[in-house]
Coordinates of C-alpha atoms in Angstrom, one line a residue:
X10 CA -62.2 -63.9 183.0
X11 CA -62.2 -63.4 179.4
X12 CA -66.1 -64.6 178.6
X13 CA -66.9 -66.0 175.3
X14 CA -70.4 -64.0 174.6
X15 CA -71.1 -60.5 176.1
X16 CA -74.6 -59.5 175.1
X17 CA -74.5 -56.0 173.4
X18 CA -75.1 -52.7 175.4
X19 CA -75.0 -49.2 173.9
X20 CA -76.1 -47.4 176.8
X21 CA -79.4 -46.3 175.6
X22 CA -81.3 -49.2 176.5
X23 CA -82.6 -48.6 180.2
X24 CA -83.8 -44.6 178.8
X25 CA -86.1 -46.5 175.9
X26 CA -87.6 -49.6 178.4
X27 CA -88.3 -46.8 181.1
X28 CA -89.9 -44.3 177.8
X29 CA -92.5 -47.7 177.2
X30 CA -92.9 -48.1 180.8
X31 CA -93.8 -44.7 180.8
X32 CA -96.1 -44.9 178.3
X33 CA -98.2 -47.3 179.8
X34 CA -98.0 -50.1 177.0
X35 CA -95.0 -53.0 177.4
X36 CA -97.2 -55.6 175.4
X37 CA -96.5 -56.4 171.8
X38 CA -97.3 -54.0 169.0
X39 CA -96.1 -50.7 171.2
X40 CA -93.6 -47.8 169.7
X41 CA -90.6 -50.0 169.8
X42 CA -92.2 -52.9 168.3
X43 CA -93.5 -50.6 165.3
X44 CA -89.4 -48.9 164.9
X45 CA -87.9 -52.4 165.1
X46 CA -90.3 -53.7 162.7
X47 CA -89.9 -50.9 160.5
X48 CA -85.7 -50.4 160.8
X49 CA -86.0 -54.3 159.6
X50 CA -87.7 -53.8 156.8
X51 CA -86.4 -50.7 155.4
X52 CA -82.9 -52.9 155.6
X53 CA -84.5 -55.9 154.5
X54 CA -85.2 -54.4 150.9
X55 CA -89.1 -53.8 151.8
X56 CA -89.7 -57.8 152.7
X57 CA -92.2 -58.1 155.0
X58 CA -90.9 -58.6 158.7
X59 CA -92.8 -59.5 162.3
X60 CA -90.9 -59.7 164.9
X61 CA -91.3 -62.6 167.2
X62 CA -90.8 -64.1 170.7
X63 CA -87.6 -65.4 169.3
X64 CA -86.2 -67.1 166.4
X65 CA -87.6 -70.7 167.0
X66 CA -90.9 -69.0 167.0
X67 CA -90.2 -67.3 164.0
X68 CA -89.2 -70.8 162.7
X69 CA -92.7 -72.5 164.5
X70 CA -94.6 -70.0 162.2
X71 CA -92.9 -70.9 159.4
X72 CA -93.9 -74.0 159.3
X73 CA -97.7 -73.4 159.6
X74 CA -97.3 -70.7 156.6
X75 CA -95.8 -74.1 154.7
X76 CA -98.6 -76.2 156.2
X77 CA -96.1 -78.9 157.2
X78 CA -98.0 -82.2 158.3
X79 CA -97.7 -85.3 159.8
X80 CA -95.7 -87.6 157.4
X81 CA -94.3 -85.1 155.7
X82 CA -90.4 -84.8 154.9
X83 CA -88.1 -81.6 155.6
X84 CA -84.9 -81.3 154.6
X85 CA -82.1 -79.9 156.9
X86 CA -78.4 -80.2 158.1
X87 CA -77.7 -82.1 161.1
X88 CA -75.4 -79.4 161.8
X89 CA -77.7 -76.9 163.3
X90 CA -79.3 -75.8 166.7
X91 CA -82.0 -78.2 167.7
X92 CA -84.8 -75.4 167.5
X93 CA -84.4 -75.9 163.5
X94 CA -86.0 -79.3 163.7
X95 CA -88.1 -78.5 166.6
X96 CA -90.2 -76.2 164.6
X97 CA -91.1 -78.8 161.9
X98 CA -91.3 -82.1 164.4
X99 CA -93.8 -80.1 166.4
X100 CA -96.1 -80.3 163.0
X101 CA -95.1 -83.9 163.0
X102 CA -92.7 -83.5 160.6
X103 CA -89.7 -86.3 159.7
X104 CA -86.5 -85.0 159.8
X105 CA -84.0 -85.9 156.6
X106 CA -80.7 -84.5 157.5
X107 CA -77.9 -84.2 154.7
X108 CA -74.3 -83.7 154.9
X109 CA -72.6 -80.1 155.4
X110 CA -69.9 -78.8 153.2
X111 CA -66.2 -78.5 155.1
X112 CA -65.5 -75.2 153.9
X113 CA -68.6 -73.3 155.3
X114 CA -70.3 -75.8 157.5
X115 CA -73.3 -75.0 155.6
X116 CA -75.7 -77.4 153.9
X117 CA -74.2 -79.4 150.7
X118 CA -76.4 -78.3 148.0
X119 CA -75.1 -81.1 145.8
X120 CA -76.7 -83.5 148.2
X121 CA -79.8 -82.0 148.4
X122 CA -81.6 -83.9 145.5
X123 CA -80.8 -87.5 146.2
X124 CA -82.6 -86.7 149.8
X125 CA -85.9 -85.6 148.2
X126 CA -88.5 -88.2 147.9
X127 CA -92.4 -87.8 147.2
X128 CA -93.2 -86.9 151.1
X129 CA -90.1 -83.8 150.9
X130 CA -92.0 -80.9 151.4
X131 CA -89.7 -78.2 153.0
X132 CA -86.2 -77.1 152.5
X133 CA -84.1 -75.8 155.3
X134 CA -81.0 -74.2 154.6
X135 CA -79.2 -72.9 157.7
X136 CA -76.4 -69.8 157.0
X137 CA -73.9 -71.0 159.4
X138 CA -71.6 -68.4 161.3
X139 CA -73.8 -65.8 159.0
X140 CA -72.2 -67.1 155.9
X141 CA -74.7 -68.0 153.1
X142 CA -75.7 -71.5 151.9
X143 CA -75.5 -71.8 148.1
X144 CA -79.1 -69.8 147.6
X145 CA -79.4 -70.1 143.9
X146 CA -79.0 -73.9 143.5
X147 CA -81.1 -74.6 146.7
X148 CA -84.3 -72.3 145.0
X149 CA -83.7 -74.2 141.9
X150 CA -84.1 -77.2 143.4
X151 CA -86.9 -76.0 145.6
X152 CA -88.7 -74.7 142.0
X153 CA -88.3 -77.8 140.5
X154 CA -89.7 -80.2 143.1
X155 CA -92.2 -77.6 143.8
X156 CA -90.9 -77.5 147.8
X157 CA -90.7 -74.2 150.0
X158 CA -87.5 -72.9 151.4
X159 CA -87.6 -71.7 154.6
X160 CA -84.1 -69.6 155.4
X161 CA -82.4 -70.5 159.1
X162 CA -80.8 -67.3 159.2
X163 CA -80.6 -67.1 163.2
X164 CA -76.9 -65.8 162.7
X165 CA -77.1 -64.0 159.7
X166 CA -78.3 -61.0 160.3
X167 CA -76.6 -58.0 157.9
X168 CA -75.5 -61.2 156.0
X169 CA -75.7 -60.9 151.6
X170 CA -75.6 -63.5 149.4
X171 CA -74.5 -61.7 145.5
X172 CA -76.4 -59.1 146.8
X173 CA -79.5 -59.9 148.5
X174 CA -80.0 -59.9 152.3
X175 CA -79.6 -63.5 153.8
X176 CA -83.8 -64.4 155.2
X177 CA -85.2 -62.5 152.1
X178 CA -84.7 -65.4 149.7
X179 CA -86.8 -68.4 150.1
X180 CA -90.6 -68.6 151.2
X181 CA -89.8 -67.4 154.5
X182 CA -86.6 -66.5 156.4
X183 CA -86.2 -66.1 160.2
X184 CA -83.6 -64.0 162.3
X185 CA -82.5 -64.5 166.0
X186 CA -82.1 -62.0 168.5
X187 CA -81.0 -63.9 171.4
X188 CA -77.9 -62.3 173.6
X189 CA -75.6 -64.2 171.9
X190 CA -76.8 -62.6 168.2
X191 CA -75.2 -59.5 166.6
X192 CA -78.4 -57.4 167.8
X193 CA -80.2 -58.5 170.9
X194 CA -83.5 -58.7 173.0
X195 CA -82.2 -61.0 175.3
X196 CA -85.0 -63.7 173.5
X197 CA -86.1 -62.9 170.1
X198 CA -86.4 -63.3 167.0
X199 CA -88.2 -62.3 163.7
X200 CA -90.0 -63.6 160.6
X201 CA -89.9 -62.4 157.2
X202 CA -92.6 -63.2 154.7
X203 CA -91.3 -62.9 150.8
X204 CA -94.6 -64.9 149.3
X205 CA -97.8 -62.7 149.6
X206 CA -100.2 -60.4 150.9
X207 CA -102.0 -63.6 152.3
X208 CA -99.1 -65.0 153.6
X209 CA -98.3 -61.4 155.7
X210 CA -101.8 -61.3 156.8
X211 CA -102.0 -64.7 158.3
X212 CA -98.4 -64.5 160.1
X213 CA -100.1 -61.9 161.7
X214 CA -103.0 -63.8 162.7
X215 CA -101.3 -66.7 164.2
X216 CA -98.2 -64.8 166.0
X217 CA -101.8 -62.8 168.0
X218 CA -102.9 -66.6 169.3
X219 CA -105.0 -67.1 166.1
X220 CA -106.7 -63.7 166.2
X221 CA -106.9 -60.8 164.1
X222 CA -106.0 -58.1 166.8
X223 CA -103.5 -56.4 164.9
X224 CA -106.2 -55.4 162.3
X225 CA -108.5 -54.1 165.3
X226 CA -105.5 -52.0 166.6
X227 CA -104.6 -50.5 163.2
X228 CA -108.6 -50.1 163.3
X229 CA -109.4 -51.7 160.1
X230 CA -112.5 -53.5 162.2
X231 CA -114.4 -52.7 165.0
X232 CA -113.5 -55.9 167.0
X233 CA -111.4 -58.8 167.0
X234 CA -111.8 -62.6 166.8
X235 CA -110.3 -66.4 167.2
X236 CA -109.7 -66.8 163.6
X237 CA -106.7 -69.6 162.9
X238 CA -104.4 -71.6 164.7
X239 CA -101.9 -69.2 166.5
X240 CA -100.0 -69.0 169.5
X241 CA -98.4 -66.0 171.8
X242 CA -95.5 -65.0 169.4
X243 CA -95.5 -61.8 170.2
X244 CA -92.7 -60.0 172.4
X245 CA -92.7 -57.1 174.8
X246 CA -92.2 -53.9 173.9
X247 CA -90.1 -54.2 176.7
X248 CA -87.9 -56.5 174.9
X249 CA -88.2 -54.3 171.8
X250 CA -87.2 -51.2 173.1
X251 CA -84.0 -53.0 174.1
X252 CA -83.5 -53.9 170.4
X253 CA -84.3 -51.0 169.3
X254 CA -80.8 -49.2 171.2
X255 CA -78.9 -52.1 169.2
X256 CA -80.5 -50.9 165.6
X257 CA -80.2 -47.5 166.1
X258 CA -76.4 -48.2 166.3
X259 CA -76.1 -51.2 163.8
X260 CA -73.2 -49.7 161.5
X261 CA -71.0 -49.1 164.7
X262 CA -71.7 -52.6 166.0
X263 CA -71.2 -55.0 162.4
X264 CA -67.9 -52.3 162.1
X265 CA -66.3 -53.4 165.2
X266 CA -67.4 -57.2 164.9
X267 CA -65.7 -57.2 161.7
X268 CA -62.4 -55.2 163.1
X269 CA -62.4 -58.2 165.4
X270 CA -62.6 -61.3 163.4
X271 CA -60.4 -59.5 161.1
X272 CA -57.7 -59.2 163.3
X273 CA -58.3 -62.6 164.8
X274 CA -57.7 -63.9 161.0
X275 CA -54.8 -61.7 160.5
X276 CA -53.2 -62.9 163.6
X277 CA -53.7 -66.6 162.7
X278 CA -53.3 -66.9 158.8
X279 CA -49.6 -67.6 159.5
X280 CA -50.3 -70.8 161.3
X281 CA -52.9 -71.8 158.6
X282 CA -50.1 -72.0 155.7
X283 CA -48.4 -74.2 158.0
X284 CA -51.3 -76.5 158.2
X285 CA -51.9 -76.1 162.1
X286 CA -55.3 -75.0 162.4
X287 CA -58.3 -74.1 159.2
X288 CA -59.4 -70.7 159.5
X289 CA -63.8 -69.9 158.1
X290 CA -64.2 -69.5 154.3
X291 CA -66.1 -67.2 152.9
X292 CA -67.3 -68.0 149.3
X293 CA -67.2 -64.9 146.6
X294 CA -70.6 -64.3 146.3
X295 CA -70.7 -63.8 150.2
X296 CA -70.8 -60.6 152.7
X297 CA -70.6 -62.1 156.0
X298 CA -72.0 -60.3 159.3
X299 CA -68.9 -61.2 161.9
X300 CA -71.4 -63.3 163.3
X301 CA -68.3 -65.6 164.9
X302 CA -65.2 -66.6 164.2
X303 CA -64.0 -70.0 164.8
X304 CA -60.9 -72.3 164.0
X305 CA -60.7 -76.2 163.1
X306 CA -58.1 -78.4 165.0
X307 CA -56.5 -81.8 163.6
X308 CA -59.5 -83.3 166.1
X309 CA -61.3 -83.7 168.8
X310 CA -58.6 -84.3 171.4
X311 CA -56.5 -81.4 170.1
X312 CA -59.4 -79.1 170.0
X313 CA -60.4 -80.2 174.3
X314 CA -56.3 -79.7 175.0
X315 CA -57.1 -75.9 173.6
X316 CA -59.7 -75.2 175.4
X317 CA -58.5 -76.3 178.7
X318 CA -55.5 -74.5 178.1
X319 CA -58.0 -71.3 177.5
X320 CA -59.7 -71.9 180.5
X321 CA -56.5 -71.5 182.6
X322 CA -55.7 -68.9 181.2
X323 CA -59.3 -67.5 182.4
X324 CA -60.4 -67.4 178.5
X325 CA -63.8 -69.0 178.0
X326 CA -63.6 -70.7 174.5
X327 CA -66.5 -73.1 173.3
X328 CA -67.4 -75.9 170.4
X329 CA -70.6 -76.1 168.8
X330 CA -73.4 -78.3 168.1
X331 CA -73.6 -82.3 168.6
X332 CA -75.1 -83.2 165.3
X333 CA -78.5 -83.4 165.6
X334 CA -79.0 -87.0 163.5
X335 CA -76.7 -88.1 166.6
X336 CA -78.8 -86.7 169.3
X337 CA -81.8 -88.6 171.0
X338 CA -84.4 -87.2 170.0
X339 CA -82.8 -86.6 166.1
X340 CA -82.7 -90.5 165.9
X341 CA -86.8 -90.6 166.8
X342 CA -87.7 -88.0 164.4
X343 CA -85.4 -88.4 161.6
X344 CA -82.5 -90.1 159.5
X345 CA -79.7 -89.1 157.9
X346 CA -79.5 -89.3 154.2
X347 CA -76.8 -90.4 152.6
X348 CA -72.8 -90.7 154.3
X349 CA -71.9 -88.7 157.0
X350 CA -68.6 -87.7 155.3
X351 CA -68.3 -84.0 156.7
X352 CA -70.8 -83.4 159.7
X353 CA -69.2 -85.6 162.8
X354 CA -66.0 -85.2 161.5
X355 CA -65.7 -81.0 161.5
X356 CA -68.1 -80.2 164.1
X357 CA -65.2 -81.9 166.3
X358 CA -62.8 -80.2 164.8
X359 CA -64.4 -76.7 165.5
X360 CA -64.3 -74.3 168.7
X361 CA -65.6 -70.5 169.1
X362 CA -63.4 -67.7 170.0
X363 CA -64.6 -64.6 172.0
X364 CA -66.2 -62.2 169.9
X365 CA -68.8 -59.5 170.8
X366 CA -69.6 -55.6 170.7
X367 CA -67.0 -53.3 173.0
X368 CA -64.6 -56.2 173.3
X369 CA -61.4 -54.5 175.1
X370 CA -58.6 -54.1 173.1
X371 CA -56.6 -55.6 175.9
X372 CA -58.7 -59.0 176.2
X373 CA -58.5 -59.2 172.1
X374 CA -54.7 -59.1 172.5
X375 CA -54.6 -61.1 175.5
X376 CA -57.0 -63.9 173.1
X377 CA -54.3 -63.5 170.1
X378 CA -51.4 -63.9 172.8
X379 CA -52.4 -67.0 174.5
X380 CA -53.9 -68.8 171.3
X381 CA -50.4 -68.1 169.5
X382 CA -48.5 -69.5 172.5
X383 CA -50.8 -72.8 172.3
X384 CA -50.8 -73.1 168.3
X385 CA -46.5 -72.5 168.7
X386 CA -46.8 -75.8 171.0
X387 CA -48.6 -77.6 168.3

């Protein structure tokens, strides 16, 4: 079986988890805490970085840093991971969702505006498939309406938008290290802080369950205390040290990710032109991090025919997310603004191929093979 997700191994993990073991400290804040948090920075530009018990708790902190409250409005796409909206209903946050775009599946900036009303307080742009959102028009609108911006970039890791790193734009921006990421932990995540000094020093606070611990370990004062709201966001150096094998050898991993959705688009360009499948745009002012690569079928009942025919083939192939606004829970805590013109409509279009670090050449050909001999069918 050909398995959709393989969580990244480089073979030095099991020597750094025994070298924390060893060193008597696997809570947060030990050696491989410290490198990770450092490596992230350093490759962040010198924004501020904590690293977290995953990205949703990145995203929880996020909004207590934009002291969301009950009744006020954040704006989102529907087409998103339901930890997005979790983070801000949990402040008793409504949810306004707005249309995607087709061609990167990524927020519509254009309809951004007409969702804002007096209660908008937060703006939450989500870089699908590690492709950026339209940054600059987003922060212009933030600016103008005086909102915050608060960057979903769970799958953007290593990601640029003309330039800059994808998380280090708006207010805050949070990263995901979960076994299905670029880079994992297994479960984690991390929060960068591009604001202040104040801003820094209370993420600390309330990632240490609303103390200031991190201050008594750097020894700054001679004993800790409850001091804010806060909550145990803070991961294992256990989990850490497993991360840290991953960022010693980021370069080798984004290189082969991106010799692998290159040759998947390579392979299927040809049935593009004839107007079989879409292949994933990337905009100009985009690097994108070979996060995933998907394709687009006429519809829904194309797309399941493809999958099964994948699956007997023992090749795992998945779609994405049920649009939040149509979920359960999304009708409760929020509405949809404006049409649904784009979000229903692609997301069942869409399906995942296979695509992770020290793939086998064979089971990449074996993926091209048996997609080909479906799309020659179509």
């Amino acid at each position: 079986m050909i398995h959709f997700n393989v969580p990244p191994v480089t073979g030095k993990e099991i020597t750094y988890i025994q070298q924390a073991i060893d060193s008597h400290k696997i809570c947060g804040d030990g050696q491989f805490t410290k490198k990770c948090n450092e490596w992230l920075e350093k490759h962040l530009e010198g924004h501020k970085v904590l690293l977290t018990t995953s990205c949703t708790s990145a995203l929880e902190m996020a909004a207590v840093l934009c002291d969301v409250k009950p009744g006020d409005e954040v704006i989102l796409p529907s087409y998103t991971f339901c930890s997005t909206a979790d983070a801000f209903v949990q402040r008793g946050a409504t949810l306004v969702f707005v249309d995607v775009r087709p061609d990167t599946m990524n927020i519509d900036e254009k309809k951004i505006e007409a969702a804002i009303t007096e209660k908008t307080k937060v703006i939450v742009p989500v870089h699908y498939a590690g492709v950026a959102c339209e940054m600059d028009t987003i922060m212009d609108i933030a600016r103008r309406h005086n909102l915050k911006v608060v960057e979903d970039a769970a799958q953007a890791i290593c990601s640029t938008y003309k330039g800059r790193q994808l998380g280090t734009i708006g207010n805050f921006g949070c990263l995901s290290f979960h076994e299905t990421k670029n880079f994992s932990m297994g479960e984690g995540g991390a929060i960068i802080i591009n604001t202040n000094t104040e801003d820094f020093e209370r993420a600390e606070v309330i990632r240490e369950k609303g103390t200031d611990r991190s201050k008594f370990i750097r020894g700054q004062i001679d004993k800790y205390t409850w001091r804010d709201y806060g909550s145990s966001y803070l991961p294992s150096d256990l989990n850490a040290a497993y991360l840290w094998a991953q960022l010693e050898k980021a370069d080798t991993i984004q290189n082969e990710r991106m010799d692998i959705w290159n040759a998947y688009y390579k392979a299927f360009m040809p049935y593009e032109d004839k107007g079989i499948i879409s292949l994933p745009i990337i905009p100009s002012d985009c690097v994108h991090n070979a996060h995933m690569f998907y394709i687009k079928f006429k519809d829904i009942k194309e797309r399941s025919a493809f999958i099964s025919y994948m699956k007997e083939n023992d090749i795992l192939t998945v779609f994405h997310y049920i649009p939040l606004h149509s979920a359960p829970a999304g009708i409760k805590y929020g509405r949809f603004d404006g049409k649904d013109e784009f979000t229903t409509k692609e997301s069942k279009r869409l399906v995942r191929l296979p695509l992770y670090f020290n793939m086998d050449s064979k089971d990449l050909d074996k993926v091209i093979t048996c997609i080909k001999q479906f799309l020659e069918k179509c």
